[in-house]
Coordinates of C-alpha atoms (C1' of nucleotides) in Angstrom, one line a residue:
Chain A
M1 CA -28.0 66.3 115.3
P2 CA -30.5 63.7 116.1
E3 CA -33.1 64.2 118.7
L4 CA -35.7 61.7 119.7
P5 CA -37.7 61.8 116.5
E6 CA -34.7 61.4 114.3
V7 CA -33.4 58.5 116.4
E8 CA -36.9 56.9 116.3
T9 CA -37.0 57.3 112.6
V10 CA -33.6 55.6 112.2
R11 CA -34.8 52.8 114.5
R12 CA -37.9 52.2 112.4
G13 CA -35.8 52.2 109.3
L14 CA -33.2 49.7 110.7
Q15 CA -35.7 47.4 112.4
P16 CA -36.6 45.2 109.5
F17 CA -33.0 44.7 108.6
L18 CA -31.7 44.1 112.1
E19 CA -34.3 42.2 114.1
G20 CA -33.7 38.5 113.6
A21 CA -30.5 39.1 111.6
T22 CA -27.2 37.4 112.3
I23 CA -24.1 39.6 112.4
V24 CA -21.8 38.0 109.9
T25 CA -18.9 40.5 110.0
V26 CA -18.1 43.8 111.8
K27 CA -15.7 46.3 110.3
A28 CA -14.4 49.0 112.6
R29 CA -12.3 51.4 110.5
R30 CA -11.0 53.1 113.6
P31 CA -10.6 52.1 117.3
D32 CA -12.8 54.9 118.6
L33 CA -15.7 57.3 117.9
R34 CA -16.2 59.8 120.7
F35 CA -15.0 57.1 123.1
P36 CA -12.9 54.0 122.5
L37 CA -15.0 51.1 121.2
P38 CA -15.4 48.5 123.9
E39 CA -12.9 45.7 124.4
A40 CA -13.1 43.1 121.6
F41 CA -16.0 44.9 120.0
A42 CA -16.0 43.0 116.7
R43 CA -15.5 39.6 118.4
R44 CA -18.4 40.1 120.8
L45 CA -20.8 41.0 117.9
T46 CA -19.7 38.5 115.3
G47 CA -22.0 35.5 114.9
R48 CA -24.6 37.0 117.3
R49 CA -28.3 37.3 116.5
I50 CA -30.1 40.5 117.1
N51 CA -33.3 39.8 119.0
Q52 CA -34.7 43.3 119.2
L53 CA -33.9 46.9 118.2
W54 CA -35.4 49.5 120.5
R55 CA -34.8 53.0 121.7
R56 CA -34.4 54.8 125.0
A57 CA -34.2 58.6 124.8
K58 CA -31.7 59.2 122.0
Y59 CA -30.1 55.8 122.3
L60 CA -30.5 52.9 119.9
L61 CA -30.3 49.6 121.7
A62 CA -29.8 46.2 120.0
D63 CA -30.4 43.2 122.2
L64 CA -28.1 40.3 121.2
D65 CA -28.5 36.6 121.9
S66 CA -25.3 36.7 123.8
G67 CA -26.9 38.5 126.7
E68 CA -25.3 41.8 125.8
T69 CA -26.9 44.9 124.3
L70 CA -25.3 47.1 121.7
I71 CA -25.7 50.7 122.8
M72 CA -25.5 53.2 119.9
H73 CA -25.7 57.0 120.1
L74 CA -25.6 59.2 117.0
G75 CA -24.1 62.3 118.6
M76 CA -24.5 65.4 116.4
S77 CA -23.8 63.9 113.0
G78 CA -24.2 60.2 113.1
S79 CA -26.3 58.3 110.5
F80 CA -26.9 54.8 109.3
R81 CA -27.3 53.6 105.7
V82 CA -28.5 50.2 104.6
H83 CA -27.8 48.6 101.3
A84 CA -28.1 45.1 99.9
I85 CA -25.0 43.1 99.2
G86 CA -24.6 41.2 96.0
E87 CA -27.5 42.8 94.2
A88 CA -27.8 45.4 91.5
G89 CA -27.8 48.7 93.2
G90 CA -26.0 47.2 96.2
A91 CA -22.4 48.3 96.4
S92 CA -23.0 50.7 93.6
A93 CA -25.6 52.5 95.7
V94 CA -22.7 54.2 97.5
A95 CA -22.6 57.6 95.8
P96 CA -19.3 58.4 94.1
G97 CA -17.7 61.8 95.0
R98 CA -15.0 63.4 97.0
F99 CA -15.9 61.4 100.1
H100 CA -15.2 58.2 98.3
H101 CA -12.4 56.0 99.5
P102 CA -10.6 54.8 96.3
R103 CA -9.9 51.3 97.6
S104 CA -12.7 50.0 99.8
G105 CA -15.6 51.8 98.3
A106 CA -16.5 53.1 101.7
Q107 CA -16.9 56.9 102.2
V108 CA -14.9 59.0 104.5
H109 CA -16.4 58.9 108.0
D110 CA -18.0 55.5 107.3
H111 CA -16.5 54.3 110.6
I112 CA -18.3 51.1 111.3
S113 CA -19.9 48.5 109.0
F114 CA -22.0 45.5 109.9
D115 CA -22.7 42.7 107.4
L116 CA -26.0 41.1 108.3
A117 CA -27.8 37.9 107.2
V118 CA -31.4 37.0 107.4
G119 CA -32.0 33.8 105.5
K120 CA -30.4 34.3 102.1
A121 CA -30.7 38.1 102.2
R122 CA -27.5 40.0 103.0
H123 CA -27.3 43.7 103.9
E124 CA -24.6 46.0 104.9
V125 CA -25.4 48.5 107.6
V126 CA -22.9 51.4 107.7
Y127 CA -22.5 53.9 110.4
N128 CA -21.2 57.3 109.2
D129 CA -20.4 60.1 111.6
P130 CA -18.3 63.1 110.4
R131 CA -18.0 64.9 113.8
R132 CA -17.6 61.6 115.7
F133 CA -19.6 62.7 118.6
G134 CA -21.5 59.5 118.5
F135 CA -20.4 56.3 120.3
M136 CA -21.1 52.6 120.6
D137 CA -20.8 50.4 123.7
L138 CA -21.8 47.0 124.9
A139 CA -23.5 46.2 128.2
P140 CA -25.2 43.3 129.8
T141 CA -28.9 43.4 128.8
E142 CA -30.1 42.5 132.3
R143 CA -28.3 45.4 133.9
L144 CA -28.8 47.8 131.0
S145 CA -30.7 50.4 133.0
Q146 CA -27.8 50.6 135.3
S147 CA -25.3 51.1 132.5
R148 CA -23.4 54.4 132.7
H149 CA -25.1 55.8 129.7
L150 CA -28.7 55.0 130.7
A151 CA -28.6 55.1 134.5
N152 CA -29.4 58.8 134.9
L153 CA -31.9 59.4 132.2
G154 CA -35.2 61.1 133.0
F155 CA -38.6 60.0 131.7
E156 CA -39.5 59.5 128.0
P157 CA -41.3 62.5 126.5
I158 CA -43.7 60.3 124.6
G159 CA -45.6 57.3 125.9
N160 CA -47.2 56.7 129.3
Q161 CA -44.7 58.5 131.5
M162 CA -45.2 61.8 129.8
S163 CA -47.6 64.1 131.8
A164 CA -47.9 67.5 133.4
E165 CA -47.6 65.8 136.7
A166 CA -44.2 64.2 135.7
I167 CA -43.0 67.7 134.5
A168 CA -44.2 69.3 137.7
E169 CA -42.5 66.6 139.8
R170 CA -39.1 67.0 138.0
F171 CA -39.2 70.8 137.7
A172 CA -40.3 71.8 141.2
G173 CA -38.0 74.2 142.9
R174 CA -35.7 74.7 139.9
I175 CA -34.6 78.2 139.1
A176 CA -32.9 77.3 135.9
P177 CA -34.7 78.5 132.7
I178 CA -37.2 76.0 131.5
K179 CA -35.3 75.8 128.2
A180 CA -32.3 74.4 130.1
A181 CA -34.4 72.1 132.2
L182 CA -36.1 70.6 129.1
L183 CA -32.6 70.0 127.6
D184 CA -31.4 68.3 130.7
Q185 CA -31.5 64.5 129.9
R186 CA -31.6 63.6 133.6
L187 CA -35.1 65.2 133.9
I188 CA -36.7 64.5 130.5
A189 CA -34.7 62.3 128.1
G190 CA -34.9 62.7 124.4
L191 CA -35.5 66.4 123.7
G192 CA -32.9 68.6 122.0
N193 CA -32.6 72.2 121.0
I194 CA -35.0 72.1 118.1
Y195 CA -37.9 70.4 119.7
V196 CA -37.6 72.3 123.0
C197 CA -37.8 75.5 121.1
E198 CA -40.8 74.3 119.1
A199 CA -42.6 72.8 122.1
L200 CA -42.2 76.0 124.1
W201 CA -43.6 78.0 121.2
Q202 CA -46.6 75.7 120.9
A203 CA -47.3 75.9 124.6
R204 CA -46.8 79.7 124.5
I205 CA -44.2 79.6 127.3
S206 CA -41.2 81.8 127.4
P207 CA -37.9 79.9 127.4
L208 CA -36.6 82.4 130.0
R209 CA -39.1 81.4 132.7
A210 CA -37.9 79.4 135.6
A211 CA -38.6 75.7 135.3
G212 CA -40.1 75.7 138.8
D213 CA -42.6 78.2 137.6
M214 CA -44.5 75.3 136.0
V215 CA -45.5 74.1 139.5
A216 CA -48.1 75.7 141.8
R217 CA -47.6 76.0 145.6
N218 CA -49.6 72.9 146.2
R219 CA -47.1 71.0 144.0
R220 CA -49.7 70.5 141.3
P221 CA -48.8 71.4 137.7
K222 CA -50.0 74.8 136.5
A223 CA -52.0 75.2 133.3
A224 CA -48.7 76.0 131.5
A225 CA -47.3 72.6 132.5
E226 CA -50.4 71.0 131.0
R227 CA -50.0 72.9 127.8
L228 CA -46.3 72.0 127.7
A229 CA -46.9 68.3 128.2
L230 CA -49.4 68.3 125.4
A231 CA -47.1 70.4 123.1
I232 CA -44.1 68.1 123.6
R233 CA -46.1 65.0 122.9
Q234 CA -47.7 66.6 119.8
I235 CA -44.5 68.0 118.3
L236 CA -42.6 64.7 118.8
E237 CA -45.3 62.6 117.3
E238 CA -45.7 64.9 114.3
A239 CA -41.9 65.0 113.8
I240 CA -41.7 61.2 113.9
A241 CA -44.5 60.9 111.4
A242 CA -42.5 63.3 109.1
G243 CA -39.4 61.2 109.4
G244 CA -37.6 63.7 111.6
S245 CA -35.9 67.0 110.6
S246 CA -33.2 67.0 108.0
L247 CA -30.9 70.0 108.4
R248 CA -27.3 68.9 107.5
D249 CA -26.9 65.3 108.4
H250 CA -30.1 63.5 109.3
K251 CA -31.1 61.0 106.7
L252 CA -33.3 58.0 106.8
V253 CA -31.6 54.6 106.4
D254 CA -32.5 54.6 102.7
G255 CA -30.8 58.0 102.2
S256 CA -34.1 59.9 101.9
L257 CA -34.7 63.0 104.0
G258 CA -37.1 63.8 106.8
Y259 CA -39.3 66.9 106.3
F260 CA -40.3 68.2 109.7
Q261 CA -37.9 71.1 109.2
H262 CA -40.6 72.6 107.0
S263 CA -42.9 72.7 110.0
F264 CA -40.5 74.8 112.2
R265 CA -42.3 77.7 113.8
V266 CA -39.4 79.3 115.5
Y267 CA -36.2 77.2 115.2
D268 CA -33.7 79.0 113.0
R269 CA -36.3 81.7 112.1
E270 CA -34.8 84.7 113.8
G271 CA -36.2 87.9 112.5
Q272 CA -39.2 86.2 110.7
E273 CA -42.8 86.7 111.6
C274 CA -44.5 84.6 114.2
A275 CA -47.1 82.5 112.6
R276 CA -49.4 82.9 115.6
C277 CA -49.3 86.6 116.6
G278 CA -47.3 88.4 113.9
G279 CA -44.5 89.3 116.3
R280 CA -40.9 88.9 115.4
I281 CA -39.0 85.7 116.2
G282 CA -36.0 86.4 118.4
R283 CA -32.9 84.6 119.4
V284 CA -31.1 84.4 122.7
V285 CA -28.3 82.3 123.9
Q286 CA -29.0 80.1 127.0
S287 CA -26.3 78.0 128.5
G288 CA -24.3 78.4 125.3
R289 CA -27.1 77.3 122.9
S290 CA -29.4 79.3 120.6
T291 CA -33.0 79.7 121.7
F292 CA -35.5 80.8 119.2
Y293 CA -38.9 82.2 120.4
C294 CA -41.5 84.8 120.0
P295 CA -41.2 87.4 122.8
K296 CA -44.7 88.6 122.1
C297 CA -46.8 85.5 122.6
Q298 CA -44.5 83.3 124.6
R299 CA -44.9 84.3 128.2
Chain B
dA1 C1' -26.6 70.6 144.5
dA2 C1' -27.5 72.8 140.6
dG3 C1' -26.2 75.8 136.9
dG4 C1' -23.0 77.4 133.5
dG5 C1' -19.0 77.1 130.5
dA6 C1' -15.4 74.6 127.9
dG7 C1' -14.2 70.9 125.1
dC8 C1' -14.7 67.2 122.0
dC9 C1' -14.7 67.0 116.1
dT10 C1' -15.7 68.2 111.1
dG11 C1' -18.0 70.7 107.6
dG12 C1' -20.8 74.5 105.7
dC13 C1' -21.8 79.1 105.3
dG14 C1' -21.5 84.2 105.3
dG15 C1' -18.5 88.0 105.3
dC16 C1' -14.6 90.4 103.8
Chain C
dT1 C1' -12.1 83.2 94.2
dG2 C1' -10.0 82.3 98.9
dC3 C1' -9.5 82.4 103.5
dC4 C1' -11.3 83.0 108.3
dG5 C1' -14.3 82.9 111.9
dC6 C1' -18.5 81.4 113.4
dC7 C1' -22.0 78.1 114.0
dA8 C1' -24.2 73.4 114.3
dG9 C1' -29.4 68.6 116.1
dG10 C1' -25.2 66.2 122.1
dC11 C1' -22.8 64.9 125.9
dT12 C1' -19.3 65.0 129.7
dC13 C1' -16.2 67.0 132.7
dC14 C1' -15.0 70.7 135.7
dC15 C1' -15.7 74.8 138.1
dT16 C1' -18.4 77.8 141.1

DNA sequence: AAGGGAGCCTGGCGGC
DNA sequence: TGCCGCCAGGCTCCCT
């Protein structure tokens, strides 16, 4: 589910509860998510202080005072909820319903819970992930960039590294469709299906064009690459400001919803009218994933 | 080497 | 109403 804006939204929501907090207890209700949890997962976290919660691409990273970093990925359907412990609205904030475990109060797919303490305040942070495509891992903070999850990531699509030059450098010579290249986390890290579709629409670029087509013979970015760099940055920043896109699963840590889905111009709008040119939004399948675009004004 | 497809899971939705 | 197939925001492995 979550692409960069959703992960960043989650990070901002968790930050005030996690940073500076001590992990009092860790409850893992199963030994694995997508992958087995790392050896002695709970023991390596318990009693540790969280120094910093940051993000790389779609990864949430919590630096611990033990010299390790907790690496978290939400997969397609992962989400975090925070609620206060021992206060009105605390445990009772867990909505009753068919996903309710009769005994523990946890909901089905609440796979991992952390009890956190900052001073006298206590919070429970619960990770829920129905499809279990998410995962958690631990790696030494000093060698984090060499960890197997982060080692091969491309540049961040927001911030200083993002530029038409960076796109040109990564895309030069590639014959794969630009849609596929933008989804390739080894080139640019953080985009997913929604924001790639939206950015290509904004930049008026056909998803079917070859990625290498963004680059002129002299290796300089073409005008299209400039438009694309601008569009990606713009879309992501707007989406972050909107709290991300809530389709099925994405929720903010307080349970509220993002609203960027109301700003989609092409994603999941097959057959509808293009807001720019009045053409009809089409859908094609590229490397097994739906691409939405306007064939009339995206060239 | 790069590109494409299958597989991992569960849940929601549309169609019959 | 009920069942079935299809589809979903990601990533990794394997094949060509």
